[in-house]
XYZ file of C-alpha atoms in Angstrom:
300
model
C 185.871 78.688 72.941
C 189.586 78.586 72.293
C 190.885 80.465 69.216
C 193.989 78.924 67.631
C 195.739 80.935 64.805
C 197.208 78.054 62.432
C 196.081 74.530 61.740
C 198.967 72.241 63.453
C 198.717 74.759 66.384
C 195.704 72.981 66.953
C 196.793 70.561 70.291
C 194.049 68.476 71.626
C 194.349 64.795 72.031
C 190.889 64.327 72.446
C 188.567 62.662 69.987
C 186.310 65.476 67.855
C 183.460 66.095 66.122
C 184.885 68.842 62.990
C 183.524 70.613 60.599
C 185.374 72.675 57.309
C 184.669 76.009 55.329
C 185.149 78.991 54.840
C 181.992 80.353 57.261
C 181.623 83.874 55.932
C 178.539 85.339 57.358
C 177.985 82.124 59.309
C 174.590 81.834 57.297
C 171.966 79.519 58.115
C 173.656 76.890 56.054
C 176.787 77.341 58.068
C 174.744 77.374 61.273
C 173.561 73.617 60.654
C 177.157 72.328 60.361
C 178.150 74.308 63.377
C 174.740 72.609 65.375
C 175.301 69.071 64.034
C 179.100 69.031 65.532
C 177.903 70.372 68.478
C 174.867 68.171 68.725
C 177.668 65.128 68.193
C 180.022 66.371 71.041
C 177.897 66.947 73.655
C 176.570 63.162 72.654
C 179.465 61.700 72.477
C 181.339 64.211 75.076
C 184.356 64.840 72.440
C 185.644 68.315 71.336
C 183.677 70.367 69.039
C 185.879 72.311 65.957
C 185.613 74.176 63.526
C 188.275 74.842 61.031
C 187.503 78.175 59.256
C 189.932 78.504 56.067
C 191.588 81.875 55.944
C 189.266 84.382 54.562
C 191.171 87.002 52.328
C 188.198 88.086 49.572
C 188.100 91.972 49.888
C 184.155 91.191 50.001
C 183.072 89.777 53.376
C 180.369 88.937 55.126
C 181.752 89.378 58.607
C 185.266 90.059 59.952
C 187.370 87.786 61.772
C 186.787 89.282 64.896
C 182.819 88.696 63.981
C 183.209 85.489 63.348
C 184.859 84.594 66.578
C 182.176 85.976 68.687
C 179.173 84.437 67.003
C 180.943 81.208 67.342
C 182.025 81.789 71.055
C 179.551 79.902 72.730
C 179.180 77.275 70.275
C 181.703 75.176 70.127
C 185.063 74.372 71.779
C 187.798 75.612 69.195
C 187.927 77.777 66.186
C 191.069 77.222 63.862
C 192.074 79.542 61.769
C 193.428 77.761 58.831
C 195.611 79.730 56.467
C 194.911 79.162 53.145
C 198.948 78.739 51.800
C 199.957 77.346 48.966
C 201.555 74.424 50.973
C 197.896 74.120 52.434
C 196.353 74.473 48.767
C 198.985 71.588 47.488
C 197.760 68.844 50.290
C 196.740 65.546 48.170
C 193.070 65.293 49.118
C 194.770 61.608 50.807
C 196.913 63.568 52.716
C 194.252 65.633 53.749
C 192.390 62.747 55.527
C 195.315 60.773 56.779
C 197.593 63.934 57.917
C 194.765 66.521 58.886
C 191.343 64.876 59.716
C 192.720 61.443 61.285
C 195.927 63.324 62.341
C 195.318 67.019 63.788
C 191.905 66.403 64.190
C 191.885 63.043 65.764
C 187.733 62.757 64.168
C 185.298 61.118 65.151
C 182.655 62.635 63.229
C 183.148 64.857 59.951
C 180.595 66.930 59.165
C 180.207 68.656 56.056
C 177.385 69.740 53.204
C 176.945 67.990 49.967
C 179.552 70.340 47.682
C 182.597 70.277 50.402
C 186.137 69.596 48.092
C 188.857 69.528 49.710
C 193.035 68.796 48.411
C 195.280 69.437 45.424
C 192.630 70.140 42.369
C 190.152 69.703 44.535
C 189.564 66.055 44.043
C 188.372 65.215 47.237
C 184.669 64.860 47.949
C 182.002 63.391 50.032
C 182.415 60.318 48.239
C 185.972 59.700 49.152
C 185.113 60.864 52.428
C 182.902 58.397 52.839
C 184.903 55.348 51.355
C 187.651 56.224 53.763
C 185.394 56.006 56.950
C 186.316 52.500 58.183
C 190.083 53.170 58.116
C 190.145 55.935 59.622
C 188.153 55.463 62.041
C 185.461 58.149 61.880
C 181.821 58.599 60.821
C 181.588 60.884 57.567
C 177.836 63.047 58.244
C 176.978 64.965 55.157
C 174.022 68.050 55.612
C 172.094 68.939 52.943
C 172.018 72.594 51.475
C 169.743 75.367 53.659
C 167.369 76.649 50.901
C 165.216 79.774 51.081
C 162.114 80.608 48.797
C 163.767 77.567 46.416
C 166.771 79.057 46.467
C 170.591 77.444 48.191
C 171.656 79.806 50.717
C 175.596 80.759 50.276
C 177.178 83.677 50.925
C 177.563 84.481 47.459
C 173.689 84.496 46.967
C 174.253 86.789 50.492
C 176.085 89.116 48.958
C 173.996 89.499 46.020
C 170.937 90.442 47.955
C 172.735 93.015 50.219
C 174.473 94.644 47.109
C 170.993 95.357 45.999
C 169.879 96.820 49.366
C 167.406 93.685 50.440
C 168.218 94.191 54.249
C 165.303 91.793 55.400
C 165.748 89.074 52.936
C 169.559 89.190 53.851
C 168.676 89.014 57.436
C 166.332 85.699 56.913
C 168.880 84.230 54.692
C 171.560 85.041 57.650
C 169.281 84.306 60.280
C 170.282 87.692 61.985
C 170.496 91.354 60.726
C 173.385 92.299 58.736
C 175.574 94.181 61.497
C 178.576 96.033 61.693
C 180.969 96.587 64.737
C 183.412 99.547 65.655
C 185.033 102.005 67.736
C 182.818 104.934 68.033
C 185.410 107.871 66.628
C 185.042 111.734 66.621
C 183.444 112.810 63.326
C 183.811 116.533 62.339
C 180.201 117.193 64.780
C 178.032 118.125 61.972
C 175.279 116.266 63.202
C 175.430 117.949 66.429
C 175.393 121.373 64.813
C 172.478 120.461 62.820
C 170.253 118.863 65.547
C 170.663 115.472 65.596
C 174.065 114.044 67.204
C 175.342 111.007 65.759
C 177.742 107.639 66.504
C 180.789 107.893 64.017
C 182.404 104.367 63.389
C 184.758 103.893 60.117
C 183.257 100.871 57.913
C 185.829 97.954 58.568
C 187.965 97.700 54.879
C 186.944 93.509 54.186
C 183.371 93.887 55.037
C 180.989 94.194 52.086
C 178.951 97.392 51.941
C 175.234 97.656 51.636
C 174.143 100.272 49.383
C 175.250 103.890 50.350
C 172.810 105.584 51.832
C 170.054 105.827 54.810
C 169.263 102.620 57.056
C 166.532 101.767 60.061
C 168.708 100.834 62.850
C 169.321 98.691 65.934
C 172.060 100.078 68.178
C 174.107 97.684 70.862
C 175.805 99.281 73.291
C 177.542 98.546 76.464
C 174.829 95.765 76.781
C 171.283 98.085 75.866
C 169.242 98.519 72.593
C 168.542 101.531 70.811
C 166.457 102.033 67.761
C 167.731 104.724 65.262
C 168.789 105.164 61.343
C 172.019 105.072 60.372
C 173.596 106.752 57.027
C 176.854 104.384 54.872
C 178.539 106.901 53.170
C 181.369 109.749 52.562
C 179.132 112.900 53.351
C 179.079 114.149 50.020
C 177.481 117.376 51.105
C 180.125 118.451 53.319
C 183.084 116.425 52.675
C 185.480 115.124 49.948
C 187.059 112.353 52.617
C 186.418 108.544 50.233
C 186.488 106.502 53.534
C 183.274 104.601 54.091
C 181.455 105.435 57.427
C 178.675 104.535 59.055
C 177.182 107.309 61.221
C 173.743 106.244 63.797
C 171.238 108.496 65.201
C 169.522 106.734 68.508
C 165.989 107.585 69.759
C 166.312 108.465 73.057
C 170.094 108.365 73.608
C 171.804 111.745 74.546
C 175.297 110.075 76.125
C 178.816 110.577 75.530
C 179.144 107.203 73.375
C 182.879 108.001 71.916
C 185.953 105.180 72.257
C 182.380 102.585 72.505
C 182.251 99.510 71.199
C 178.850 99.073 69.420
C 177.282 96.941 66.611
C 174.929 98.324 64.489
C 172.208 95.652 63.115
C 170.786 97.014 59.534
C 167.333 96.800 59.199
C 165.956 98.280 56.782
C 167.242 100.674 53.284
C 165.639 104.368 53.450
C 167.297 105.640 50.483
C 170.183 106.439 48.905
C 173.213 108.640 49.565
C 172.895 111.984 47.942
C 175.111 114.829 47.574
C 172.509 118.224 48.880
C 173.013 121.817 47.132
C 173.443 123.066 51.304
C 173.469 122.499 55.114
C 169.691 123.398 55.057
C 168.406 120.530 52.831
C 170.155 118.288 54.144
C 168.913 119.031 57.474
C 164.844 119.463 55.929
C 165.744 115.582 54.419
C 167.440 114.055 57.343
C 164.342 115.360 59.959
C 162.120 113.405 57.410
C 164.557 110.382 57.881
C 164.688 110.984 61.383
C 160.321 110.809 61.275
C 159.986 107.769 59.101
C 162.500 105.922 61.563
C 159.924 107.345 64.814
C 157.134 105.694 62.665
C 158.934 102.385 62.125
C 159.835 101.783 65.624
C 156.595 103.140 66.910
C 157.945 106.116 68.781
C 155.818 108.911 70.048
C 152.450 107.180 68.912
């Protein structure tokens, strides 16, 4: 996949198949746009794109970076369209004639039911769709992804991670709600109380879970480890306010620091809570430590 920063940067003469959003979290919604425009590429043997529209909510789903390797072996280009108020001012004509017909050189548009696009936002499916034959592309609208009844957006996303619902979040996603970082050096408390852990600083857009203790799936330099991971400031034993997520692994004992891992969030223990000394939060943490064993099925 190629990765082009700015929407007339985009360069290919080739016919495509495109789709438009803003694809935070790249939910299961999002994941039907992204398969129909790859499903009419491959058919039609034309470039697959998606045009992502500049993300810049303090609230994410998933970082840019995130959001360029899930889509890595999907389709052939992700633009990163910044969302400028030259961008924001495009009459929703324009926006077929200068940027669909014109950058995109479409053959297919793909798109759910809501998409609004231009100035005001007055352009829609049904203008889409009445401007098909002159332009010269074939307008494919997707219905909404619903789970339990209920559209899946990322706002409805969002909503159910705020309130710690890691496995409804993860069927609404269709993957566990992860987080990726440099493994840093912490201050080795964990070490000194028994049970080492991987330090990585919470990445400032990303939306955070409740804070607090979390079942855990550990990637790392291409293995799996279980574990439970804690999102927090370390009340106990520290006044630092960054957000930090710190993972315990069954079975690992390695030197893991200046790693790249993601950690996949399974499941909410409980929350964060400040301990009167070292010693209960040790006694609590070795109970953590035991429900996680009895999750995973370790040591049965």
């Amino acid at each position: 996949m190629q990765y082009v920063k700015g929407l007339y940067n985009y360069a290919d003469t080739r016919k495509s198949a495109v789709t438009f959003g803003k694809f935070d979290g790249l939910h299961k919604g999002h994941q039907k746009l992204v398969e129909n425009v790859k499903k009419q590429s491959e058919k039609e043997n034309i470039s697959s794109v998606v045009c992502a529209f500049d993300m810049r909510a303090k609230e994410l789903l998933m970082t840019k970076e995130e959001r360029k390797e899930c889509l890595a072996q999907e389709v052939d280009y992700l633009i990163d369209c910044a969302f400028t108020k030259e961008f924001r001012e495009i009459e929703a004509e324009d926006f077929i004639r200068d940027i669909i017909a014109g950058v995109f050189h479409a053959a297919y548009v793909v798109v759910g039911t809501d998409f609004r696009f231009g100035y005001g936002k007055r352009g829609d499916i049904h203008m889409l769709k009445a401007c098909e034959v002159q332009y010269g592309y074939e307008l494919i609208v997707i219905e909404k992804e619903r789970y339990g009844g209920q559209i899946i957006s990322s706002t409805y996303v969002k909503e159910v991670l705020k309130e710690g619902k890691m496995n409804l979040a993860g069927r609404l996603l269709g993957y566990p709600y992860c987080v990726s970082g440099i493994v840093e050096h912490g201050k080795q408390l964990g070490r000194t109380l028994g049970f080492p852990t991987l330090n990585v600083v919470w990445p400032e857009q990303k939306i955070v879970p409740p804070r607090g203790v979390y079942l855990c799936r550990v990637f790392m330099e291409g293995r799996a480890y279980n574990g439970i991971a804690n999102i927090g400031i370390k009340p106990t034993v520290s006044d630092e306010k960054k957000v930090r997520i710190e993972s315990f692994l069954f079975g690992y004992g390695g030197d893991a620091y200046g790693k790249e891992i993601r950690i996949e969030l399974l499941e909410y223990v409980r929350p964060e809570q400040r301990f009167p000394d070292k010693e209960a939060l040790k006694s609590c943490v070795q109970k953590d430590i035991e429900r996680g064993k009895k999750y995973f099925g370790i040591g049965e």
